[in-house]
mmCIF file of C-alpha atoms in Angstrom:
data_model
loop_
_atom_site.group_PDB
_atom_site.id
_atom_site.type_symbol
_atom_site.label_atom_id
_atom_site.label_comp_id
_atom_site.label_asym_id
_atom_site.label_seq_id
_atom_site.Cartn_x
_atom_site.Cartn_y
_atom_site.Cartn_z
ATOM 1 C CA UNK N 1 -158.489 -30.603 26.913
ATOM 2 C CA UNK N 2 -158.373 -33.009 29.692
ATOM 3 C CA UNK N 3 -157.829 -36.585 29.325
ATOM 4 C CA UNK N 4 -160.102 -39.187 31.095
ATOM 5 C CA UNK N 5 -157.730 -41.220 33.443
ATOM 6 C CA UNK N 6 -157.590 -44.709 32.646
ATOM 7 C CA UNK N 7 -160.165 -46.703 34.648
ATOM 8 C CA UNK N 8 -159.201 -49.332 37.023
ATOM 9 C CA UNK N 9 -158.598 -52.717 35.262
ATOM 10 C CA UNK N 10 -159.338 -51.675 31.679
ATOM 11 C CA UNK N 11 -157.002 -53.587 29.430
ATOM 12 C CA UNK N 12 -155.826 -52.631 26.112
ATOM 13 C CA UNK N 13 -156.703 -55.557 23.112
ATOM 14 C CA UNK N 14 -154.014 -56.007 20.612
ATOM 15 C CA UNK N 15 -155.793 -56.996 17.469
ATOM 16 C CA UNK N 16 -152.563 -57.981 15.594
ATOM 17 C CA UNK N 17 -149.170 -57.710 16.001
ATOM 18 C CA UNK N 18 -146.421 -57.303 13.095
ATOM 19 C CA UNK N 19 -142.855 -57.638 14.096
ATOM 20 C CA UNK N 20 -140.805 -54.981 12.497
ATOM 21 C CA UNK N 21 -138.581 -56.134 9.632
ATOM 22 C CA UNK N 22 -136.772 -54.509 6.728
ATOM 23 C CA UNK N 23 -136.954 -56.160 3.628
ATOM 24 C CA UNK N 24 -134.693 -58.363 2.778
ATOM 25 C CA UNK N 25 -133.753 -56.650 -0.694
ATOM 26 C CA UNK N 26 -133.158 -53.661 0.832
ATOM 27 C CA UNK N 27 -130.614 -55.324 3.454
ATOM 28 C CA UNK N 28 -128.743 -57.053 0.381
ATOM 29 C CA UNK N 29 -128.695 -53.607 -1.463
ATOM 30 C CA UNK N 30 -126.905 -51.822 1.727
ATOM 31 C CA UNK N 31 -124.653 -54.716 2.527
ATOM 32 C CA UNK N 32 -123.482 -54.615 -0.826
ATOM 33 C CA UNK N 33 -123.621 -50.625 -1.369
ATOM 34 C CA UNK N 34 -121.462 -50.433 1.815
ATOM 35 C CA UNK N 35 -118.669 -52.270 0.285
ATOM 36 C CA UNK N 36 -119.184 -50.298 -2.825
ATOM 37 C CA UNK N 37 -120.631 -52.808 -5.244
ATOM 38 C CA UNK N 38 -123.171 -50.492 -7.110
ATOM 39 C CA UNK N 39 -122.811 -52.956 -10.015
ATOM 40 C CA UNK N 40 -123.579 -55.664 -7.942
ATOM 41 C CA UNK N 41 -126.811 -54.160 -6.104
ATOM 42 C CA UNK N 42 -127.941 -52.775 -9.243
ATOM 43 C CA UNK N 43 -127.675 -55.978 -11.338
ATOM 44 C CA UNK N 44 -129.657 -57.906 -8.029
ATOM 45 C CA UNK N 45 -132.207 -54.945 -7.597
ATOM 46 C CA UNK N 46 -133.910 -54.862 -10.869
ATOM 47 C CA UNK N 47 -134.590 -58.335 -11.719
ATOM 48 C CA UNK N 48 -135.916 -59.086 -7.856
ATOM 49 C CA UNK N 49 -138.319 -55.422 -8.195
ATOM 50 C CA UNK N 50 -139.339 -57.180 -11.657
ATOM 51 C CA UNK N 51 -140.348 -60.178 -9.303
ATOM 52 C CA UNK N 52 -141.234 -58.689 -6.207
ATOM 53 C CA UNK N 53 -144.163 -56.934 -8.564
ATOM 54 C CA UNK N 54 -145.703 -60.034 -10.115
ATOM 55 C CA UNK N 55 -146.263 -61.624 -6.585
ATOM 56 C CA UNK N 56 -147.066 -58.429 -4.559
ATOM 57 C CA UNK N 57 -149.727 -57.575 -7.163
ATOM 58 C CA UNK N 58 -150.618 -60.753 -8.199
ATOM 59 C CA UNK N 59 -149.654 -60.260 -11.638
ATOM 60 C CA UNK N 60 -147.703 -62.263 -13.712
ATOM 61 C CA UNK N 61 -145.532 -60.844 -16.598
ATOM 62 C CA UNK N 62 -144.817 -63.119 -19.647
ATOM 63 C CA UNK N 63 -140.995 -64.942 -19.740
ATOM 64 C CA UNK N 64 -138.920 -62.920 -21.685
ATOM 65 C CA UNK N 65 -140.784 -59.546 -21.625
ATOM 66 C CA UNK N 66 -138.732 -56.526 -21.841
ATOM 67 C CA UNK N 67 -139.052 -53.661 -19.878
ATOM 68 C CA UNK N 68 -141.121 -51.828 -22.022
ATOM 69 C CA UNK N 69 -143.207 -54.874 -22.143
ATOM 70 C CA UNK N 70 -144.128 -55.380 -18.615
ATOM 71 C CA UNK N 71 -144.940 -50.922 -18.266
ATOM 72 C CA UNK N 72 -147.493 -51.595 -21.059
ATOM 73 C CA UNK N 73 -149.126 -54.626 -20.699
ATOM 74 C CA UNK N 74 -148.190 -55.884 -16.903
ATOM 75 C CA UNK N 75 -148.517 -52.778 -15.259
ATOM 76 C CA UNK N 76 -152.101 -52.426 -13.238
ATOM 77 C CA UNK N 77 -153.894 -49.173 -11.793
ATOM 78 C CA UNK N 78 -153.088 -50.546 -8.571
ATOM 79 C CA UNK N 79 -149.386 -51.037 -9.686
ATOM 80 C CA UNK N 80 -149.252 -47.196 -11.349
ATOM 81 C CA UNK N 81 -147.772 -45.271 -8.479
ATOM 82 C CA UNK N 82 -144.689 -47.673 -8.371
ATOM 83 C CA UNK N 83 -144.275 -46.924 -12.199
ATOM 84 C CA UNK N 84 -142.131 -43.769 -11.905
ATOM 85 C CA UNK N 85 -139.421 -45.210 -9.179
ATOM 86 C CA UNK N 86 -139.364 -48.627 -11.098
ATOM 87 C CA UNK N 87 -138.618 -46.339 -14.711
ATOM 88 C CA UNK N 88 -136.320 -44.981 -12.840
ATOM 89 C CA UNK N 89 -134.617 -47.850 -11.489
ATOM 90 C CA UNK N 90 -134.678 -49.117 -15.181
ATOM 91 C CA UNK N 91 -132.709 -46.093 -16.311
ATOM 92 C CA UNK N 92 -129.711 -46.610 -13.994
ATOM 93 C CA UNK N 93 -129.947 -50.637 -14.700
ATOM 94 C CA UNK N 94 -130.088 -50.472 -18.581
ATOM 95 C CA UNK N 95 -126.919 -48.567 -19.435
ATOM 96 C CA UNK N 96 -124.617 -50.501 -17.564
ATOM 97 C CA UNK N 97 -126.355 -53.945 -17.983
ATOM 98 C CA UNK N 98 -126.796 -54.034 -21.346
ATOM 99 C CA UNK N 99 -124.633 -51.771 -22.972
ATOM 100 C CA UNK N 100 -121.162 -50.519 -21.876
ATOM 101 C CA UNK N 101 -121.551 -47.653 -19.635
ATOM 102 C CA UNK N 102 -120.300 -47.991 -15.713
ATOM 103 C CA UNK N 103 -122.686 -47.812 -13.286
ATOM 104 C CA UNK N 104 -123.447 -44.782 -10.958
ATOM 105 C CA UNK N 105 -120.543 -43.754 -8.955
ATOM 106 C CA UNK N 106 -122.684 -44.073 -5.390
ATOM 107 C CA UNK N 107 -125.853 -46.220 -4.758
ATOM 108 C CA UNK N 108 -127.895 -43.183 -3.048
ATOM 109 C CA UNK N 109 -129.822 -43.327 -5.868
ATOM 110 C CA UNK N 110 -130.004 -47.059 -5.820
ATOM 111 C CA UNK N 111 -130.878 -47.561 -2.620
ATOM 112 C CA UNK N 112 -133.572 -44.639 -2.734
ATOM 113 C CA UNK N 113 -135.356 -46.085 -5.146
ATOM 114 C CA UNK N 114 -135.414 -49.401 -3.636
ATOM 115 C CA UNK N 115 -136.885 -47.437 -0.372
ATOM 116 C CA UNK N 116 -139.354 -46.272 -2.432
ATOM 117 C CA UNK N 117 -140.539 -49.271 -4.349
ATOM 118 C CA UNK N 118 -140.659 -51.405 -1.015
ATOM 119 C CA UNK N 119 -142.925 -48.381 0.900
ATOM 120 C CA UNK N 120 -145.866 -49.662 -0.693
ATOM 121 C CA UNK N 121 -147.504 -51.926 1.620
ATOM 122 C CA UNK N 122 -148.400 -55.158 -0.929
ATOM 123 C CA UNK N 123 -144.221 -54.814 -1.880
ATOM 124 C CA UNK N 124 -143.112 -54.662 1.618
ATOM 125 C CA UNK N 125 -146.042 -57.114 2.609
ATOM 126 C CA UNK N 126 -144.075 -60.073 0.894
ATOM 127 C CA UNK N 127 -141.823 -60.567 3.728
ATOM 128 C CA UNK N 128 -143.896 -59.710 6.831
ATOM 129 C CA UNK N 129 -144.976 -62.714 9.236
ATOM 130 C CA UNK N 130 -147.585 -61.898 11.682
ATOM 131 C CA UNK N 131 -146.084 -62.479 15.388
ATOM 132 C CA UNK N 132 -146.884 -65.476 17.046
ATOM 133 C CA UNK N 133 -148.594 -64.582 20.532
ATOM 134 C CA UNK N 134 -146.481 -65.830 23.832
ATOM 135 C CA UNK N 135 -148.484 -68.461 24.635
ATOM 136 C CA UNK N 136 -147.895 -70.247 21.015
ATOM 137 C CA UNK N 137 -144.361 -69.679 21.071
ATOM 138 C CA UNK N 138 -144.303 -71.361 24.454
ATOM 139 C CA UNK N 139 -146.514 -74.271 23.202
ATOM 140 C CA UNK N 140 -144.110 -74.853 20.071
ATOM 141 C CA UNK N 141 -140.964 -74.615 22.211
ATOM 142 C CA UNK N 142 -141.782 -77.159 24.731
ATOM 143 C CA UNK N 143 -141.695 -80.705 24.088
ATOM 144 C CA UNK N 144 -144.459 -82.690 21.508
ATOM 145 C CA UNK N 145 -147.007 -83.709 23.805
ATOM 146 C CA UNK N 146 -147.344 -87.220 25.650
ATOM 147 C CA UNK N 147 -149.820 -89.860 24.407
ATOM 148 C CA UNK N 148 -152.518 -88.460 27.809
ATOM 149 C CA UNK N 149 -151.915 -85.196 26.247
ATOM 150 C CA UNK N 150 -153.227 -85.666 22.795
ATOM 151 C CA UNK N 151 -156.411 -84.709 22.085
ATOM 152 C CA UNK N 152 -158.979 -87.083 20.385
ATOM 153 C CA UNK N 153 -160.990 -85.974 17.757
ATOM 154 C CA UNK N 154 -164.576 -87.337 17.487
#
């Protein structure tokens, strides 16, 4: 199948532009990974998931609810597919935080489930700014405008 060349002075429309980030728990879980504090990422990763939820979903869990708490009554059918990595994530936070067992020896697992929990786009959506077009950033960058500049409102 042939393709259609491109006609003379068509132009390509860029609806919107999102400039590519990783999410900042994820960063702070391999910074701390690669200096091998498991404990460290593990004890941050939980509690900022348990957060990252409420305001991705719009659903707020009650202070002081335990785990089992907010899978019954603050998890949503919207929310369900995250339920399996964030159990899981529980399971290597639980032993170690509140009882006396070490944590895992490597953060693969860790950081996998992280990945996994951020993939879905209202999680990773948190910390996405749309990209201000050229002209905008130029306008912001120069100086505030002179009194002849401003524009009068009527």
């Amino acid at each position: 199948m042939r393709r259609k060349p491109r006609e003379e002075g068509a132009t390509t429309l860029i609806v919107e532009k999102i400039r590519p980030v990783e999410v900042p728990p994820l960063t702070e879980a391999k910074r701390r990974l690669g200096r091998g504090e498991v404990a460290q990422a593990l004890r941050d990763a939980y509690p900022k998931v348990v957060e990252d939820l409420q305001r991705a979903y719009a659903r707020p869990f009650a202070v002081g609810w335990t785990h089992e708490e907010i899978v019954r009554d603050g998890f949503t059918e919207e929310m369900r597919p995250q339920l399996d990595f964030f159990e899981a994530l529980w399971r290597l936070y639980e032993p170690f935080r509140y009882g006396s067992s070490a944590p895992p020896p490597d953060g693969r697992a860790v950081l996998e489930l992280l990945q996994s929990l951020y993939a879905a786009p209202p999680m990773w959506r948190l910390y996405i700014e749309p990209a201000r077009p050229e002209a905008e950033v130029l306008r912001s960058e120069r100086a505030p405008p002179s009194e002849t500049e401003t524009e009068t409102v009527g």
